[in-house]
Coordinates of N, CA and C in Angstrom, one line a residue:
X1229 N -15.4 -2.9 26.6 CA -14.6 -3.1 25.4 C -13.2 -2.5 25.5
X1230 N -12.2 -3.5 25.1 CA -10.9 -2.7 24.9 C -10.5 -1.7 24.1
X1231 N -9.2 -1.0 24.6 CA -8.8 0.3 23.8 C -8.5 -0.6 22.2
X1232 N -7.6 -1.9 22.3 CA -7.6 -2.0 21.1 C -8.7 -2.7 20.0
X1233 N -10.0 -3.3 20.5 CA -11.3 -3.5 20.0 C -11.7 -2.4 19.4
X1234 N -11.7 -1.5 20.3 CA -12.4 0.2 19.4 C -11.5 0.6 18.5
X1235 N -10.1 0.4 18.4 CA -9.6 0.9 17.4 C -10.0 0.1 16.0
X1236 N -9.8 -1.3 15.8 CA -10.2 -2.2 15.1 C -11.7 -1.7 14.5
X1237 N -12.5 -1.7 15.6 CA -14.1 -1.4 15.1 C -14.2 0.5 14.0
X1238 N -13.5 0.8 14.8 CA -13.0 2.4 14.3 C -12.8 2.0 12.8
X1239 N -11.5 1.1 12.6 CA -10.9 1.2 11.2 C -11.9 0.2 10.5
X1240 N -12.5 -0.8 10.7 CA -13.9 -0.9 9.7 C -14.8 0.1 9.7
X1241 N -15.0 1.1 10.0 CA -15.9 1.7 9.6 C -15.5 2.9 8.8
X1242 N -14.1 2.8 8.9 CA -13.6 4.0 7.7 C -13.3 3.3 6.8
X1243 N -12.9 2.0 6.9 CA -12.8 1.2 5.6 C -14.1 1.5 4.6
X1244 N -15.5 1.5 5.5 CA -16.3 1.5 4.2 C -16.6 3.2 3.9
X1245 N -16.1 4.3 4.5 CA -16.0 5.6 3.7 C -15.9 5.6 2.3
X1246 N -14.4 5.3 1.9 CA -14.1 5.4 0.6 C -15.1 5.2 -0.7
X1247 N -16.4 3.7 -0.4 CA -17.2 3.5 -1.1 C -18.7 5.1 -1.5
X1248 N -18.9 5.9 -0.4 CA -19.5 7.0 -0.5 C -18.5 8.1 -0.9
X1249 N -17.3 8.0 -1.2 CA -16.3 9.5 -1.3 C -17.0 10.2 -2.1
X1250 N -17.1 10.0 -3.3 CA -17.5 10.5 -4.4 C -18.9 11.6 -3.9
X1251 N -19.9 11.1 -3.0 CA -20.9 11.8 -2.5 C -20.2 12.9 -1.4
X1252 N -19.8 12.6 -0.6 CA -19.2 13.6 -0.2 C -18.3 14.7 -0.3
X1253 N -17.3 14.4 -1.4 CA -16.1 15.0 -1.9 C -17.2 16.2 -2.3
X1254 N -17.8 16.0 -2.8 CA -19.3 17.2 -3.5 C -20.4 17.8 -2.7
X1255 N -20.0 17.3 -1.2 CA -20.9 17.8 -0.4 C -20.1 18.4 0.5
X1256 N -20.9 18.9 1.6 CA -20.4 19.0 3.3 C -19.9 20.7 3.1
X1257 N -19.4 21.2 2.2 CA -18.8 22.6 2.3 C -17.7 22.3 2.6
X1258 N -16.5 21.5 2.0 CA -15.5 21.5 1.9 C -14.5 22.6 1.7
X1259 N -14.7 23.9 1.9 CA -13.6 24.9 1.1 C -12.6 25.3 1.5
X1260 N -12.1 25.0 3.0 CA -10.9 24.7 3.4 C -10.2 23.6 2.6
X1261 N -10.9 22.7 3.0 CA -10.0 20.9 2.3 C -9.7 21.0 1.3
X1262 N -9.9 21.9 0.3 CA -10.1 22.0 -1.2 C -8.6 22.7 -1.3
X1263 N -8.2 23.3 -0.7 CA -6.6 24.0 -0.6 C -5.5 23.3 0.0
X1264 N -5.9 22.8 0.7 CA -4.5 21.3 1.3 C -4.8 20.4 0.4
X1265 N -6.1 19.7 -0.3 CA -5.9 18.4 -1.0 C -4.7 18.5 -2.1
X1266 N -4.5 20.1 -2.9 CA -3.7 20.1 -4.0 C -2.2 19.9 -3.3
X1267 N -1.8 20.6 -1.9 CA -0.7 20.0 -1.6 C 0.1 18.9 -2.0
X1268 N 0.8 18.4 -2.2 CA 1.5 16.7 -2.2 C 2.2 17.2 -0.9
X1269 N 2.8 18.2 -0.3 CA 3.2 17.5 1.4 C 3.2 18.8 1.8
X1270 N 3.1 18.9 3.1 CA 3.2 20.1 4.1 C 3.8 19.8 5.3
X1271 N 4.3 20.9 6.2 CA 5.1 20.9 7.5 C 3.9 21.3 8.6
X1272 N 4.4 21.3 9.8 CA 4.2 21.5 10.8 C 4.7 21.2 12.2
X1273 N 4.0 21.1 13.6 CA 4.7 20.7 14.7 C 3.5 20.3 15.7
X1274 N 4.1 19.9 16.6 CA 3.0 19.0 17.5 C 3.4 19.2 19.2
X1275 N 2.6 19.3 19.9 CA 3.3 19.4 21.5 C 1.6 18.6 21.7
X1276 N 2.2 17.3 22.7 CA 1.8 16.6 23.0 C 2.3 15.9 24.4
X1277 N 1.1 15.4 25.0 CA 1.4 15.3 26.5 C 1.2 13.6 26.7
X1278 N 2.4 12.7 27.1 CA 2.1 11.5 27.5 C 1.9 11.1 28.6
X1279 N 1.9 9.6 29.3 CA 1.8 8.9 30.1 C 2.0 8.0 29.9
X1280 N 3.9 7.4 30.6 CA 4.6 6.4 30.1 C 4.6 5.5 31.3
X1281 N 5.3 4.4 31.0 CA 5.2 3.3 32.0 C 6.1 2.0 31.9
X1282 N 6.5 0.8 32.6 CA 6.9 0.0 31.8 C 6.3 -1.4 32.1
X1283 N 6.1 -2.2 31.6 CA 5.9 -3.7 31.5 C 6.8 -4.7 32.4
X1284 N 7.0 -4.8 33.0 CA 8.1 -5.7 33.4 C 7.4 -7.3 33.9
X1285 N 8.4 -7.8 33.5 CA 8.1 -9.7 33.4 C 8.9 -9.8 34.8
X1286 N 8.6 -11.1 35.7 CA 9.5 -11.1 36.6 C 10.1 -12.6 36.0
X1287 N 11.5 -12.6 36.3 CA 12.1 -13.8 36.3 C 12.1 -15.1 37.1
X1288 N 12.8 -16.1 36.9 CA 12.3 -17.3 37.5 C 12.6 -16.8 39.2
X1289 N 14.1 -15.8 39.1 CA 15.0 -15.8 40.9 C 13.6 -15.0 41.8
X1290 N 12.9 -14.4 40.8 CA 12.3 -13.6 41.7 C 11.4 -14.4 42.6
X1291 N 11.1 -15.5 41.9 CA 10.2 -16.8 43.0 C 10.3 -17.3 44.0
X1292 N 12.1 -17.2 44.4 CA 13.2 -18.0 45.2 C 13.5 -16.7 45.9
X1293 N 13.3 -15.4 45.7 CA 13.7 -14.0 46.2 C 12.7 -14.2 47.7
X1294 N 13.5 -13.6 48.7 CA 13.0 -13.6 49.5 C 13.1 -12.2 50.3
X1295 N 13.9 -11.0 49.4 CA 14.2 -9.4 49.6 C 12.9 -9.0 48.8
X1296 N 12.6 -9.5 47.7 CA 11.8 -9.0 47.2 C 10.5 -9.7 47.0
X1297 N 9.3 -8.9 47.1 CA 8.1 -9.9 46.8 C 7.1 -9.7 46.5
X1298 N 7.5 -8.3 45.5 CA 6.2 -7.9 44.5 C 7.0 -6.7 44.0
X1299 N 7.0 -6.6 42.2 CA 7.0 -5.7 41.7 C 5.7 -5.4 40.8
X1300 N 5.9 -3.9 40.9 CA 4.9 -2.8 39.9 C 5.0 -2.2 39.1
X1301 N 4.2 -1.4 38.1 CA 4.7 -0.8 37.1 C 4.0 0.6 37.4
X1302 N 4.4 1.9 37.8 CA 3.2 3.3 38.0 C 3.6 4.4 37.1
X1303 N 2.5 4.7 36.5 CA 2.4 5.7 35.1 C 3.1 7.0 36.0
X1304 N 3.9 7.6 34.6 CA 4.5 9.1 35.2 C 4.3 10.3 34.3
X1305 N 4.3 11.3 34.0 CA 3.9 12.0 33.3 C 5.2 12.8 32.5
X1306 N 4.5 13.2 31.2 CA 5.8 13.8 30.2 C 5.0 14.3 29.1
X1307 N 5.7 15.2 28.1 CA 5.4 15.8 27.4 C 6.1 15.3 26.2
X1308 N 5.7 15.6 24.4 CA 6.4 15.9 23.3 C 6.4 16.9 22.7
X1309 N 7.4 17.4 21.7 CA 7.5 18.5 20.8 C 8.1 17.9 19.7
X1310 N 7.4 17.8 18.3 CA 7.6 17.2 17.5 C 7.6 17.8 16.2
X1311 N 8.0 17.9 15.7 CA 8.1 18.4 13.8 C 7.6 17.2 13.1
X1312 N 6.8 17.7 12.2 CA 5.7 17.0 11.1 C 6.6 17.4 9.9
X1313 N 6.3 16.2 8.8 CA 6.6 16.2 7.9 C 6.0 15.4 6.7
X1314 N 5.0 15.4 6.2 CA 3.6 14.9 5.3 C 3.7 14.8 4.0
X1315 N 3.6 13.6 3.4 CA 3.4 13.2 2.2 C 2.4 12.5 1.8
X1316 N 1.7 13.2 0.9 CA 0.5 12.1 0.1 C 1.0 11.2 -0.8
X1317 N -0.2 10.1 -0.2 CA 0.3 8.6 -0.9 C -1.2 8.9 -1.5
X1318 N -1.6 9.2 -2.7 CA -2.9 9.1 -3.1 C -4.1 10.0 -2.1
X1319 N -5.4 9.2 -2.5 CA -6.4 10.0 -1.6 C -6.3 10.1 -0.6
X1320 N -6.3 8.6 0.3 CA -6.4 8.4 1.1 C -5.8 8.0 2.3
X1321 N -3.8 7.9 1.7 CA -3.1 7.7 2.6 C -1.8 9.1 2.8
X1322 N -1.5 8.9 3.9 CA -0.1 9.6 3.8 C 1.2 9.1 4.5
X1323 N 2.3 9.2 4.1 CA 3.3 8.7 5.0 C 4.0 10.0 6.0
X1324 N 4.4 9.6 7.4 CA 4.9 11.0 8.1 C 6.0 10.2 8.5
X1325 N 6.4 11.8 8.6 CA 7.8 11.5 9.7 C 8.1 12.7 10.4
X1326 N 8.2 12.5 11.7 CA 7.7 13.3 12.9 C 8.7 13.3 14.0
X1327 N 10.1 13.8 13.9 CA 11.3 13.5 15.0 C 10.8 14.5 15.7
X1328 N 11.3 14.2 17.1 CA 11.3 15.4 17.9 C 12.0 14.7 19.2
X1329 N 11.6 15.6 20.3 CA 12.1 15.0 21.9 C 10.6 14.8 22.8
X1330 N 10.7 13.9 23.4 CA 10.1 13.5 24.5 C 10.6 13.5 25.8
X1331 N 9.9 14.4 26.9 CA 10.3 14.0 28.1 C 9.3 13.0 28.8
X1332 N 10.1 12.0 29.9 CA 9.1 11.0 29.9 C 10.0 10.5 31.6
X1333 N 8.9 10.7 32.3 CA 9.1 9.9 33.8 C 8.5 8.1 33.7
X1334 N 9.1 7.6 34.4 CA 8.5 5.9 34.6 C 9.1 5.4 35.4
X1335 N 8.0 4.3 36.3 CA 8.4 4.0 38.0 C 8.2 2.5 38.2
X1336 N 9.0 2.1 39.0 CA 9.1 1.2 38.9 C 8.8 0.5 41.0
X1337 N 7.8 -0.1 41.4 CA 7.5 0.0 42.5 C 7.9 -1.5 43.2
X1338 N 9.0 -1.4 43.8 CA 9.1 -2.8 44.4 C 8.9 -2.8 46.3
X1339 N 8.3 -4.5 46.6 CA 7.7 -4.7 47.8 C 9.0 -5.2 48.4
X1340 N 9.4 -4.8 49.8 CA 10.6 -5.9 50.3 C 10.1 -6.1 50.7
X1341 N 11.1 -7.6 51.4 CA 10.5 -8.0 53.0 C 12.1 -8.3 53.4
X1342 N 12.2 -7.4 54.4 CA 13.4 -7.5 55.2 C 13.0 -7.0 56.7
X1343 N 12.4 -8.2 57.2 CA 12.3 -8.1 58.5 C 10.5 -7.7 58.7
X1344 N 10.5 -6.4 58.0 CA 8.7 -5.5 58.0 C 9.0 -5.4 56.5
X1345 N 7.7 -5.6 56.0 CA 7.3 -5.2 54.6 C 7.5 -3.8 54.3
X1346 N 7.6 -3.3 53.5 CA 8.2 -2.0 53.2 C 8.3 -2.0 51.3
X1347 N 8.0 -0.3 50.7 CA 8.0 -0.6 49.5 C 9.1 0.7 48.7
X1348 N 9.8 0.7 47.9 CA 10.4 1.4 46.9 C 10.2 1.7 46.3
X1349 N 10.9 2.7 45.5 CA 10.2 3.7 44.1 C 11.7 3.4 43.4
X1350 N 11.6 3.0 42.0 CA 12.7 3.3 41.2 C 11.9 4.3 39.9
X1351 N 12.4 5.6 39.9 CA 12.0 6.2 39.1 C 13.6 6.6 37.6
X1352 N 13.0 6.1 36.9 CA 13.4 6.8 35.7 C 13.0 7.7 34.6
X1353 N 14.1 8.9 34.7 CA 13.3 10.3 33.9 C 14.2 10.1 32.7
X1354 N 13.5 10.9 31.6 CA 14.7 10.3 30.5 C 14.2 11.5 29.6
X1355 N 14.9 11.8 28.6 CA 14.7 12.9 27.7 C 15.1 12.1 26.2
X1356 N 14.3 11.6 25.6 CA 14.0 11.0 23.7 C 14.7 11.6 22.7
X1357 N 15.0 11.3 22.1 CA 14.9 11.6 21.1 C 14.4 10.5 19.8
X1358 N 13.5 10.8 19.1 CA 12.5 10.4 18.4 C 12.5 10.6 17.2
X1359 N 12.2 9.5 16.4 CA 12.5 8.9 14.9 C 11.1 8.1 14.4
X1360 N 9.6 8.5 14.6 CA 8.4 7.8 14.1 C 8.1 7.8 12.8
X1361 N 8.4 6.5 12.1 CA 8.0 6.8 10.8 C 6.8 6.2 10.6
X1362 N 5.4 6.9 10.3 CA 3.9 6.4 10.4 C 3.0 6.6 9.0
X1363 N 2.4 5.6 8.9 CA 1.2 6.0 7.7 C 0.0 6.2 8.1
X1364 N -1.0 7.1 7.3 CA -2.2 7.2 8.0 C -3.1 7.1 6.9
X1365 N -4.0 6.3 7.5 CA -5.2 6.2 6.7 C -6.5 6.9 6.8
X1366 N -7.1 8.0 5.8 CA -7.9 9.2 6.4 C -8.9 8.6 5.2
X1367 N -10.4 9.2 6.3 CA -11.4 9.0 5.7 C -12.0 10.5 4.8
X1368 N -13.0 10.4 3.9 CA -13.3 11.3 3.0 C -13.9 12.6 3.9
X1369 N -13.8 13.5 3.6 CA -14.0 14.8 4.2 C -15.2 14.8 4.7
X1370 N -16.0 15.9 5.3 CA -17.2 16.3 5.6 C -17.3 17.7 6.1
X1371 N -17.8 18.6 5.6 CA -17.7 19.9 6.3 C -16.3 20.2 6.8
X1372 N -15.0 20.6 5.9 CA -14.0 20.6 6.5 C -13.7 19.8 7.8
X1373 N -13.9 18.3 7.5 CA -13.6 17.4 9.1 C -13.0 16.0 8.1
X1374 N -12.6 15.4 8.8 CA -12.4 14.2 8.3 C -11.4 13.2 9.8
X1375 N -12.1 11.7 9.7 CA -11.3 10.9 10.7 C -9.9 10.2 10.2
X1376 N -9.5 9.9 10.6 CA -8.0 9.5 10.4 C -7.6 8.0 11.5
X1377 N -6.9 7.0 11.0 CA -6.2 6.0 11.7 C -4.8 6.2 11.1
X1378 N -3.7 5.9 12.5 CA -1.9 6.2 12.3 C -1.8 4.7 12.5
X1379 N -0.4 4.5 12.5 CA 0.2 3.2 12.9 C 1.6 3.2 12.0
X1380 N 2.5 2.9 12.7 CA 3.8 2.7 12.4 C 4.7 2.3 13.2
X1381 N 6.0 2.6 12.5 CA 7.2 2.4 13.8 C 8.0 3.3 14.7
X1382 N 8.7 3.5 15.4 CA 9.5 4.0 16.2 C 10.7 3.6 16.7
X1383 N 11.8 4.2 16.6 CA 13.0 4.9 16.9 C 13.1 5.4 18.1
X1384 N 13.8 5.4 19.3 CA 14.4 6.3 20.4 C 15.2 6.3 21.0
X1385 N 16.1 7.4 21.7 CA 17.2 7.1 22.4 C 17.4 8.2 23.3
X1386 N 17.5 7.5 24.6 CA 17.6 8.2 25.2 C 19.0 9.0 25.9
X1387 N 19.0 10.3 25.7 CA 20.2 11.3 25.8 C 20.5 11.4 26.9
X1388 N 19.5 11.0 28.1 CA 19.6 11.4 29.4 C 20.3 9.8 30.0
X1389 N 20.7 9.1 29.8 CA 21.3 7.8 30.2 C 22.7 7.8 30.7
X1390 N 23.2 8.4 29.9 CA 24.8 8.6 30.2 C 24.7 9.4 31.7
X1391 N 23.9 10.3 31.8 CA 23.9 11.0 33.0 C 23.9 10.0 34.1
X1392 N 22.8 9.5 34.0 CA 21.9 8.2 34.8 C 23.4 7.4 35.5
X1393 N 24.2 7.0 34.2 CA 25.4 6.3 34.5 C 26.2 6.9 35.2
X1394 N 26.7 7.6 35.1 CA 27.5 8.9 35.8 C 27.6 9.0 37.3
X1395 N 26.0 8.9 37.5 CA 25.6 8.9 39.0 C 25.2 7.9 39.7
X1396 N 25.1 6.4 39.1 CA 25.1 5.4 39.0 C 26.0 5.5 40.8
X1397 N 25.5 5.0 41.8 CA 25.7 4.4 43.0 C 25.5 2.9 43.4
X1398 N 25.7 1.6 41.9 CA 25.4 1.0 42.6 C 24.3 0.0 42.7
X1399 N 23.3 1.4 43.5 CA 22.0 0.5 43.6 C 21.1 1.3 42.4
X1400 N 21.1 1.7 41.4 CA 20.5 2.3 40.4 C 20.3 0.8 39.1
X1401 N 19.0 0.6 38.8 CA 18.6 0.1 38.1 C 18.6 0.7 36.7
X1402 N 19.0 -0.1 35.9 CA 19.7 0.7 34.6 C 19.0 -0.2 33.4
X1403 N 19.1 1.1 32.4 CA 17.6 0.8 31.9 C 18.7 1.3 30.2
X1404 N 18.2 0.0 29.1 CA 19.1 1.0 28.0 C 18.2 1.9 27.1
X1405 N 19.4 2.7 26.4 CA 19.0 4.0 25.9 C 18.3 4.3 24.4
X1406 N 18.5 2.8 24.2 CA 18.0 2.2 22.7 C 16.8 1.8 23.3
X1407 N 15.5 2.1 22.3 CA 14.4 1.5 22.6 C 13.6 1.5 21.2
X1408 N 12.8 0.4 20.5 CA 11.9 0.3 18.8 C 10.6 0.1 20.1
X1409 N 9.8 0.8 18.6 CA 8.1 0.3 19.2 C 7.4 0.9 18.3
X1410 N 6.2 -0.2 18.2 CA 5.1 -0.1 17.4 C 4.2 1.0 18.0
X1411 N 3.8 1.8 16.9 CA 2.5 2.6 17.1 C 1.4 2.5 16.3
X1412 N 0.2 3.2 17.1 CA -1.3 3.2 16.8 C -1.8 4.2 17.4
X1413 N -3.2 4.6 16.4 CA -3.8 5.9 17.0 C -4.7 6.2 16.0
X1414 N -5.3 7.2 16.8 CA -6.3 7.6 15.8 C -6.8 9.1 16.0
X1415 N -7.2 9.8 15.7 CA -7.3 11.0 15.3 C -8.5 11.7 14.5
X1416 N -8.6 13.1 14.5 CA -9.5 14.1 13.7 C -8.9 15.4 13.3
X1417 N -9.1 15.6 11.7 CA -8.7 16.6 11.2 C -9.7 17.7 11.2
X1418 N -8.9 19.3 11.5 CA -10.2 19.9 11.3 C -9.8 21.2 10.3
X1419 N -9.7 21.0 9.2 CA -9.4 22.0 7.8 C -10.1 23.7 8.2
X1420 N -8.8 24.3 8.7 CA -9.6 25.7 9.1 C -8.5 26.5 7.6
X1421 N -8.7 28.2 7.0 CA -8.3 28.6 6.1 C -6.6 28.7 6.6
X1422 N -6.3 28.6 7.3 CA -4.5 28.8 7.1 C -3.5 27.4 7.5
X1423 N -4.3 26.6 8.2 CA -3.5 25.8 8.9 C -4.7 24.7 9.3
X1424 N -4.3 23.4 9.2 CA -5.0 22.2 9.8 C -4.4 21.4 11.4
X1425 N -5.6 21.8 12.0 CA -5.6 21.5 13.5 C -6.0 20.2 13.4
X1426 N -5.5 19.2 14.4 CA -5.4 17.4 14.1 C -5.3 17.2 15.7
X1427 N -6.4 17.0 16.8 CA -5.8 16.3 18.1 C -6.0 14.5 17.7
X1428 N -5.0 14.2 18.4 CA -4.4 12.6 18.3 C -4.3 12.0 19.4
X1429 N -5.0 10.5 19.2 CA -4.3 10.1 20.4 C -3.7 8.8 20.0
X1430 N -2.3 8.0 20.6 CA -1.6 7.4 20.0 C -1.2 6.5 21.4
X1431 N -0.9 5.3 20.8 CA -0.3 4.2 22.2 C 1.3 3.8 21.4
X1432 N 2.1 3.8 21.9 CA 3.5 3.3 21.8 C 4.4 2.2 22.3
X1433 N 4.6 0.9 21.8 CA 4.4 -0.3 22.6 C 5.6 -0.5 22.2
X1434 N 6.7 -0.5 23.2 CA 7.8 -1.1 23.6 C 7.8 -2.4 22.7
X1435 N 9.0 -3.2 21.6 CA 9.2 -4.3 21.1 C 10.3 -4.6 21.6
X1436 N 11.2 -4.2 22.6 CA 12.5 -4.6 22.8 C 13.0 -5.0 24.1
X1437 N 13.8 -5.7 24.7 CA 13.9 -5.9 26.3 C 14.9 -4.4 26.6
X1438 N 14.4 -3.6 27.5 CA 15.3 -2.5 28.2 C 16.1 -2.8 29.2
X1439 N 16.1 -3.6 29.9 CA 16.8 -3.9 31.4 C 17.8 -4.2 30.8
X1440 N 19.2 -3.2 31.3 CA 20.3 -3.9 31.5 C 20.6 -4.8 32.8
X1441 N 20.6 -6.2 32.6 CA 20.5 -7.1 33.7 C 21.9 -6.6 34.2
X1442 N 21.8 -6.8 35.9 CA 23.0 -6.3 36.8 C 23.1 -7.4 37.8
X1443 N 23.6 -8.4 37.9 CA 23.9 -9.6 38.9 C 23.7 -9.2 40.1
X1444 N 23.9 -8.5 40.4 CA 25.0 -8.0 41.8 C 23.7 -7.2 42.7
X1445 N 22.5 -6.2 41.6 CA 21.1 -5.9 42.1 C 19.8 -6.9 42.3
X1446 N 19.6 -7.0 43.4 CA 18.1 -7.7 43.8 C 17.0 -7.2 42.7
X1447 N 16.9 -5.8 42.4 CA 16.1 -5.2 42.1 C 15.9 -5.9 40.1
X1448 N 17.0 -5.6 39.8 CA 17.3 -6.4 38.4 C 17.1 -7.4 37.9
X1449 N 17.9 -8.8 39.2 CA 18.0 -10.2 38.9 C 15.9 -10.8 39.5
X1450 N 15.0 -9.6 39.9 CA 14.1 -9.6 40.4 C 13.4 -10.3 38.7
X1451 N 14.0 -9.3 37.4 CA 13.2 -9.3 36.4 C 13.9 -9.7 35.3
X1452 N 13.2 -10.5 34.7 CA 13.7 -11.1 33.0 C 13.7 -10.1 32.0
X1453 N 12.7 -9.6 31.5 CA 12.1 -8.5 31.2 C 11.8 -7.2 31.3
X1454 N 12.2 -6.1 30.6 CA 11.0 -4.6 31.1 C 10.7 -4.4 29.7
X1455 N 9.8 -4.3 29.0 CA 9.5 -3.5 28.3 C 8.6 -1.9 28.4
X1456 N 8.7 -1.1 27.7 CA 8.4 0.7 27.5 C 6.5 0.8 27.2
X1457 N 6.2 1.1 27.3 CA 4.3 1.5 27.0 C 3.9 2.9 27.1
X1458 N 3.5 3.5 26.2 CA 3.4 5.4 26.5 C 2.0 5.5 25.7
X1459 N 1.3 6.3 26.7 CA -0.4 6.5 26.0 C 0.4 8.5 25.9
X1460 N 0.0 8.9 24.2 CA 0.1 10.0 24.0 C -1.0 10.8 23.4
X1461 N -1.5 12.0 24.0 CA -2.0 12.8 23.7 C -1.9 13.8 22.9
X1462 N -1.8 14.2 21.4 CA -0.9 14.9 20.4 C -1.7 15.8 20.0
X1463 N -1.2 17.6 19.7 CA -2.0 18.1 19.2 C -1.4 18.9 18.2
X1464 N -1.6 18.9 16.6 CA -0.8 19.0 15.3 C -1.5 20.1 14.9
X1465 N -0.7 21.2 14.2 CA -0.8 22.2 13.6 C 0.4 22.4 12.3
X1466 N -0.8 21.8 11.4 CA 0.4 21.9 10.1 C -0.5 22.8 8.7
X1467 N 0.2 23.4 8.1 CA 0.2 23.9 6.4 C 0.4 23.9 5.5

């Protein structure tokens, strides 16, 4: 079964929580959750570990390329540090907004053929900055616990680009610094007396083309397309 079938099956089955709340809200030993419900918003912060990557489409030249004759996409590793910022929408929703920075590696693996087959690494490191504005739909409590579904949009730009350009030799495949994308995710709350612990996990899907096309590179005119993809691992501490 796919990651996004389980999420789907996930949120039918919180959809039908709400219909039992009333039994629960009165059960489970609630007496943490009973002191953040009166909240209407609280703060916090998040450090969170990803695994980014990118999508890339090849273009028509790449068919007629004879330098090049296979590209790849290979996951790189990076972290977040993020500020929380929480508002109740009612019982059972909340809206966030969560800026922070992301560091984030992503590789890009191309096959030549120039004479012997032989292969390349185009790696790009980049440092975020990040604008997620997300709603979350949370299911009724249980024993200070409760599940949760995210989903929203995203903002990013990357600070580390200009550098990139700077050192730009050329043969540097150049990637822009504007990037939107849809998020998803899902999560568990766990209501302790000072502060609520939340591990998340979240996928981030590129909606934009990143490649700045370069005539002049094989590596570029290889591809129509790149889009961004990041599986994130988040772990929130808010009050």
């Amino acid at each position: 079964m796919s990651f996004t079938a389980r999420v789907l099956g996930l949120f039918l089955c919180l959809s039908l929580l709400p219909a039992v709340a009333s039994a629960q809200f009165t059960g489970g030993n609630n007496y943490n959750f009973y002191d953040f419900q009166n909240k209407p918003f609280y703060f916090g912060l998040t450090l969170g570990f990803n695994s980014s990557r990118y999508t890339p489409y090849r273009s028509e030249e790449f068919i007629y390329s004879d330098s090049i004759i296979g590209v790849k996409s290979l996951n790189g590793p990076g972290f977040n540090l993020n500020m929380i910022a929480n508002l109740k929408i009612g019982q059972y929703f909340d809206f966030r907004f969560t800026p922070g920075f992301s560091f984030a590696e992503r590789k890009l693996n191309y096959t030549q053929n120039a004479n012997t087959i032989r292969e390349i690494e185009k790696s790009v490191q980049s440092v975020f900055v990040e604008m997620p504005f997300l709603f979350r739909y949370k299911s009724a409590p249980y024993r200070d616990k409760r599940l949760f579904l995210i989903g929203g949009v995203k903002y990013s730009f990357d600070v580390a680009s200009e550098s990139r350009a700077k050192q730009a030799d050329g043969n540097l495949l150049r990637i822009s610094p504007h990037d939107f994308h849809i998020e998803y995710g899902a999560g568990i709350q766990f209501f302790f007396d000072y502060f609520i612990f939340s591990p998340e996990f979240k996928v981030s899907q590129g909606i934009g083309n990143t490649l700045l096309f370069n005539p002049n590179l094989p590596e570029s005119t290889a591809l129509e397309k790149v889009l961004s993809r990041t599986f994130t691992i988040s772990f929130h501490i808010e009050g």
